[in-house]
PDB file of C-alpha atoms in Angstrom:
ATOM      1  CA  LYS A   1      22.418 -17.703  18.496  1.00 87.00           C
ATOM      2  CA  LEU A   2      24.464 -17.893  15.311  1.00 91.00           C
ATOM      3  CA  THR A   3      26.774 -20.898  15.480  1.00 93.00           C
ATOM      4  CA  PRO A   4      29.780 -21.588  13.227  1.00 93.00           C
ATOM      5  CA  ASP A   5      27.818 -24.458  11.627  1.00 93.00           C
ATOM      6  CA  MET A   6      24.888 -22.142  10.864  1.00 94.00           C
ATOM      7  CA  GLU A   7      27.253 -19.563   9.390  1.00 94.00           C
ATOM      8  CA  ARG A   8      28.807 -22.248   7.149  1.00 94.00           C
ATOM      9  CA  VAL A   9      25.358 -23.384   5.953  1.00 94.00           C
ATOM     10  CA  ILE A  10      24.253 -19.785   5.362  1.00 94.00           C
ATOM     11  CA  LYS A  11      27.349 -18.975   3.291  1.00 94.00           C
ATOM     12  CA  LYS A  12      26.952 -22.189   1.256  1.00 93.00           C
ATOM     13  CA  HIS A  13      23.324 -21.430   0.399  1.00 94.00           C
ATOM     14  CA  LEU A  14      24.021 -17.766  -0.353  1.00 92.00           C
ATOM     15  CA  ILE A  15      27.030 -18.382  -2.591  1.00 92.00           C
ATOM     16  CA  THR A  16      26.367 -21.785  -4.168  1.00 92.00           C
ATOM     17  CA  ASP A  17      22.577 -21.919  -4.294  1.00 91.00           C
ATOM     18  CA  GLN A  18      21.920 -18.151  -4.588  1.00 90.00           C
ATOM     19  CA  TRP A  19      19.213 -18.399  -1.931  1.00 92.00           C
ATOM     20  CA  SER A  20      17.805 -15.369  -0.156  1.00 92.00           C
ATOM     21  CA  PRO A  21      17.998 -15.193   3.659  1.00 92.00           C
ATOM     22  CA  GLU A  22      14.245 -15.851   3.730  1.00 92.00           C
ATOM     23  CA  GLN A  23      14.700 -19.025   1.671  1.00 94.00           C
ATOM     24  CA  ILE A  24      17.521 -20.220   3.924  1.00 94.00           C
ATOM     25  CA  CYS A  25      15.335 -19.815   7.022  1.00 93.00           C
ATOM     26  CA  GLY A  26      12.324 -21.381   5.330  1.00 92.00           C
ATOM     27  CA  GLN A  27      14.233 -24.449   4.165  1.00 93.00           C
ATOM     28  CA  ALA A  28      15.869 -24.926   7.578  1.00 92.00           C
ATOM     29  CA  LYS A  29      12.464 -24.772   9.260  1.00 91.00           C
ATOM     30  CA  LEU A  30      10.952 -27.119   6.674  1.00 92.00           C
ATOM     31  CA  HIS A  31      13.660 -29.728   7.328  1.00 92.00           C
ATOM     32  CA  GLY A  32      13.659 -29.256  11.113  1.00 92.00           C
ATOM     33  CA  PHE A  33      17.084 -27.619  11.405  1.00 91.00           C
ATOM     34  CA  SER A  34      17.881 -24.878  13.890  1.00 92.00           C
ATOM     35  CA  MET A  35      18.437 -21.532  12.182  1.00 93.00           C
ATOM     36  CA  VAL A  36      18.599 -17.851  13.077  1.00 94.00           C
ATOM     37  CA  SER A  37      16.055 -15.419  11.612  1.00 93.00           C
ATOM     38  CA  HIS A  38      16.392 -13.912   8.150  1.00 92.00           C
ATOM     39  CA  GLU A  39      16.984 -10.521   9.821  1.00 90.00           C
ATOM     40  CA  ARG A  40      19.987 -11.992  11.646  1.00 93.00           C
ATOM     41  CA  ILE A  41      21.295 -13.383   8.343  1.00 93.00           C
ATOM     42  CA  TYR A  42      21.020  -9.899   6.820  1.00 91.00           C
ATOM     43  CA  GLU A  43      22.999  -8.551   9.803  1.00 91.00           C
ATOM     44  CA  LEU A  44      25.694 -11.157   9.095  1.00 93.00           C
ATOM     45  CA  ILE A  45      25.765 -10.123   5.421  1.00 92.00           C
ATOM     46  CA  ARG A  46      26.021  -6.406   6.293  1.00 90.00           C
ATOM     47  CA  LYS A  47      28.850  -7.081   8.761  1.00 92.00           C
ATOM     48  CA  ASP A  48      30.638  -9.177   6.133  1.00 92.00           C
ATOM     49  CA  LYS A  49      30.271  -6.321   3.637  1.00 91.00           C
ATOM     50  CA  ALA A  50      31.616  -3.789   6.143  1.00 92.00           C
ATOM     51  CA  ASP A  51      34.619  -6.082   6.676  1.00 94.00           C
ATOM     52  CA  GLY A  52      35.275  -6.172   2.919  1.00 93.00           C
ATOM     53  CA  GLY A  53      33.475  -9.449   2.206  1.00 92.00           C
ATOM     54  CA  THR A  54      31.368 -10.301  -0.827  1.00 91.00           C
ATOM     55  CA  LEU A  55      28.358 -12.128   0.649  1.00 90.00           C
ATOM     56  CA  TRP A  56      26.178  -9.119  -0.173  1.00 88.00           C
ATOM     57  CA  LYS A  57      26.775  -9.723  -3.892  1.00 89.00           C
ATOM     58  CA  HIS A  58      24.911 -13.018  -3.557  1.00 88.00           C
ATOM     59  CA  THR A  59      21.692 -11.548  -2.170  1.00 86.00           C
ATOM     60  CA  PRO A  60      18.781 -11.071  -4.593  1.00 80.00           C
ATOM     61  CA  HIS A  61      18.812  -7.268  -4.334  1.00 79.00           C
ATOM     62  CA  LYS A  62      22.436  -6.665  -3.338  1.00 78.00           C
ATOM     63  CA  LEU A  63      21.157  -5.251  -0.007  1.00 76.00           C
ATOM     64  CA  LYS A  64      19.417  -2.408  -1.823  1.00 75.00           C
ATOM     65  CA  HIS A  65      16.073  -1.342  -0.465  1.00 65.00           C
ATOM     66  CA  ARG A  66      13.502  -0.018  -2.880  1.00 60.00           C
ATOM     67  CA  LYS A  67      12.303   3.438  -1.967  1.00 59.00           C
ATOM     68  CA  ARG A  68       8.584   3.886  -2.046  1.00 60.00           C
ATOM     69  CA  SER A  69       7.597   6.560  -4.466  1.00 59.00           C
ATOM     70  CA  SER A  70       5.159   9.184  -3.410  1.00 56.00           C
ATOM     71  CA  SER A  71       2.971  10.916  -5.910  1.00 56.00           C
ATOM     72  CA  GLY A  72       3.723  14.319  -4.478  1.00 56.00           C
ATOM     73  CA  LYS A  73       3.097  16.033  -1.201  1.00 58.00           C
ATOM     74  CA  GLN A  74       0.003  15.197   0.763  1.00 60.00           C
ATOM     75  CA  VAL A  75      -2.513  17.971   0.621  1.00 61.00           C
ATOM     76  CA  SER A  76      -3.996  19.221   3.842  1.00 66.00           C
ATOM     77  CA  ILE A  77      -7.622  20.271   3.504  1.00 66.00           C
ATOM     78  CA  LYS A  78      -8.418  23.408   5.492  1.00 72.00           C
ATOM     79  CA  ASN A  79     -11.510  23.367   7.710  1.00 73.00           C
ATOM     80  CA  LYS A  80     -11.885  19.644   7.078  1.00 71.00           C
ATOM     81  CA  ILE A  81     -14.512  17.967   9.252  1.00 71.00           C
ATOM     82  CA  SER A  82     -13.819  14.414  10.385  1.00 73.00           C
ATOM     83  CA  ILE A  83     -16.127  11.640   9.186  1.00 74.00           C
ATOM     84  CA  GLU A  84     -16.940  11.034  12.869  1.00 76.00           C
ATOM     85  CA  PHE A  85     -18.732  14.383  13.017  1.00 77.00           C
ATOM     86  CA  ARG A  86     -21.024  13.964  10.034  1.00 77.00           C
ATOM     87  CA  PRO A  87     -24.702  14.674  10.765  1.00 79.00           C
ATOM     88  CA  ALA A  88     -26.676  11.863  12.428  1.00 82.00           C
ATOM     89  CA  VAL A  89     -29.196  11.842   9.575  1.00 83.00           C
ATOM     90  CA  VAL A  90     -26.365  10.903   7.207  1.00 82.00           C
ATOM     91  CA  ASP A  91     -25.084   8.190   9.538  1.00 81.00           C
ATOM     92  CA  LYS A  92     -28.550   6.616   9.832  1.00 84.00           C
ATOM     93  CA  LYS A  93     -28.940   6.291   6.041  1.00 86.00           C
ATOM     94  CA  GLU A  94     -32.553   7.493   6.295  1.00 85.00           C
ATOM     95  CA  ARG A  95     -32.636   9.948   3.410  1.00 89.00           C
ATOM     96  CA  CYS A  96     -31.632   9.866  -0.216  1.00 91.00           C
ATOM     97  CA  GLY A  97     -28.997  12.318  -1.380  1.00 91.00           C
ATOM     98  CA  ASP A  98     -26.203  11.551   1.070  1.00 92.00           C
ATOM     99  CA  ARG A  99     -23.263  10.231  -0.911  1.00 93.00           C
ATOM    100  CA  GLU A 100     -19.824   8.790  -0.262  1.00 92.00           C
ATOM    101  CA  ILE A 101     -16.987   9.545  -2.653  1.00 92.00           C
ATOM    102  CA  ASP A 102     -13.996   7.282  -3.110  1.00 93.00           C
ATOM    103  CA  THR A 103     -11.280   6.403  -5.583  1.00 92.00           C
ATOM    104  CA  ILE A 104     -10.043   2.997  -6.627  1.00 90.00           C
ATOM    105  CA  MET A 105      -6.402   2.961  -7.687  1.00 87.00           C
ATOM    106  CA  GLY A 106      -4.944   0.595 -10.265  1.00 81.00           C
ATOM    107  CA  LYS A 107      -2.060  -1.627  -9.234  1.00 76.00           C
ATOM    108  CA  ASP A 108       0.429   0.474 -11.183  1.00 72.00           C
ATOM    109  CA  GLY A 109      -0.696   3.578  -9.289  1.00 72.00           C
ATOM    110  CA  LYS A 110      -1.603   5.389 -12.501  1.00 74.00           C
ATOM    111  CA  GLY A 111      -5.166   4.465 -13.353  1.00 81.00           C
ATOM    112  CA  ALA A 112      -8.027   5.429 -11.054  1.00 90.00           C
ATOM    113  CA  ILE A 113     -11.801   5.135 -10.860  1.00 93.00           C
ATOM    114  CA  LEU A 114     -14.030   7.633  -9.076  1.00 94.00           C
ATOM    115  CA  THR A 115     -17.022   6.196  -7.236  1.00 95.00           C
ATOM    116  CA  LEU A 116     -19.969   8.110  -5.804  1.00 95.00           C
ATOM    117  CA  THR A 117     -22.306   5.886  -3.791  1.00 94.00           C
ATOM    118  CA  GLU A 118     -25.696   6.951  -2.477  1.00 94.00           C
ATOM    119  CA  ARG A 119     -25.716   5.752   1.150  1.00 90.00           C
ATOM    120  CA  LYS A 120     -29.386   4.804   1.513  1.00 91.00           C
ATOM    121  CA  THR A 121     -30.001   3.017  -1.786  1.00 93.00           C
ATOM    122  CA  GLY A 122     -26.467   1.995  -2.745  1.00 92.00           C
ATOM    123  CA  PHE A 123     -26.928   3.659  -6.152  1.00 94.00           C
ATOM    124  CA  LEU A 124     -23.450   3.876  -7.649  1.00 95.00           C
ATOM    125  CA  LEU A 125     -22.008   6.365 -10.097  1.00 95.00           C
ATOM    126  CA  MET A 126     -18.515   5.648 -11.342  1.00 95.00           C
ATOM    127  CA  GLU A 127     -16.098   6.772 -14.019  1.00 94.00           C
ATOM    128  CA  LYS A 128     -12.507   6.158 -14.971  1.00 93.00           C
ATOM    129  CA  LEU A 129     -10.240   9.082 -14.118  1.00 91.00           C
ATOM    130  CA  VAL A 130      -7.933   9.664 -17.063  1.00 86.00           C
ATOM    131  CA  SER A 131      -5.680  11.983 -15.036  1.00 81.00           C
ATOM    132  CA  GLY A 132      -5.417   9.761 -11.957  1.00 80.00           C
ATOM    133  CA  LYS A 133      -6.307  11.369  -8.627  1.00 81.00           C
ATOM    134  CA  GLN A 134      -5.504  14.943  -9.638  1.00 84.00           C
ATOM    135  CA  ALA A 135      -7.870  17.212  -7.743  1.00 85.00           C
ATOM    136  CA  LEU A 136      -9.203  19.466 -10.510  1.00 89.00           C
ATOM    137  CA  PRO A 137     -10.046  16.743 -13.071  1.00 89.00           C
ATOM    138  CA  LEU A 138     -11.481  14.575 -10.267  1.00 90.00           C
ATOM    139  CA  SER A 139     -13.749  17.372  -9.061  1.00 90.00           C
ATOM    140  CA  LYS A 140     -14.929  18.082 -12.610  1.00 92.00           C
ATOM    141  CA  VAL A 141     -15.859  14.420 -13.097  1.00 93.00           C
ATOM    142  CA  ALA A 142     -17.684  14.379  -9.729  1.00 93.00           C
ATOM    143  CA  VAL A 143     -19.693  17.494 -10.619  1.00 94.00           C
ATOM    144  CA  ARG A 144     -20.552  16.111 -14.069  1.00 95.00           C
ATOM    145  CA  LEU A 145     -21.680  12.761 -12.619  1.00 95.00           C
ATOM    146  CA  LEU A 146     -23.819  14.410  -9.928  1.00 94.00           C
ATOM    147  CA  TYR A 147     -25.280  17.192 -12.093  1.00 94.00           C
ATOM    148  CA  PRO A 148     -28.344  15.191 -13.244  1.00 94.00           C
ATOM    149  CA  TYR A 149     -29.148  14.548  -9.559  1.00 92.00           C
ATOM    150  CA  LYS A 150     -28.342  18.064  -8.322  1.00 90.00           C
ATOM    151  CA  GLU A 151     -31.736  18.514  -6.647  1.00 91.00           C
ATOM    152  CA  ASN A 152     -31.108  15.403  -4.583  1.00 90.00           C
ATOM    153  CA  VAL A 153     -27.513  15.861  -3.350  1.00 92.00           C
ATOM    154  CA  HIS A 154     -27.346  16.780   0.328  1.00 90.00           C
ATOM    155  CA  THR A 155     -23.893  15.682   1.478  1.00 89.00           C
ATOM    156  CA  ILE A 156     -20.751  14.110   0.033  1.00 89.00           C
ATOM    157  CA  THR A 157     -18.522  12.307   2.515  1.00 86.00           C
ATOM    158  CA  SER A 158     -14.972  11.157   1.925  1.00 84.00           C
ATOM    159  CA  ASP A 159     -13.243   8.777   4.309  1.00 75.00           C
ATOM    160  CA  THR A 160      -9.886  10.552   4.021  1.00 63.00           C
TER     161      THR A 160
END
């Protein structure tokens, strides 16, 4: 429960020390003091703002939440078969030519690498995707990488 003493300490650290609610809770715990959760401190700050107060101006992000960007609408693949229903021979890794396809995304969300792994041997084909995960360029790279092995490609499985 938020006590008047806690509220005084919270306001001091927010205004004077420019601490975040998470830092206030962490320091209180570190020094063995009783303190409400950081979520409760954010509630206090929002209530103060609604009442015309200025505590919110002392939070690191001014109570703004960053919206996650999406790189477009998710595409639904028609007649898609779940990975759970792939043929048993593929699951057992008994024959060459069954591949898994995957992409590795860079931390900025722009760069990508296409990987095609042969399930039985672990033989890996990979290439940087200049256009990110765009479907048409990705499929062209996949076809070009697999073309030399075209006689020995039975299945390609994606985990999405």
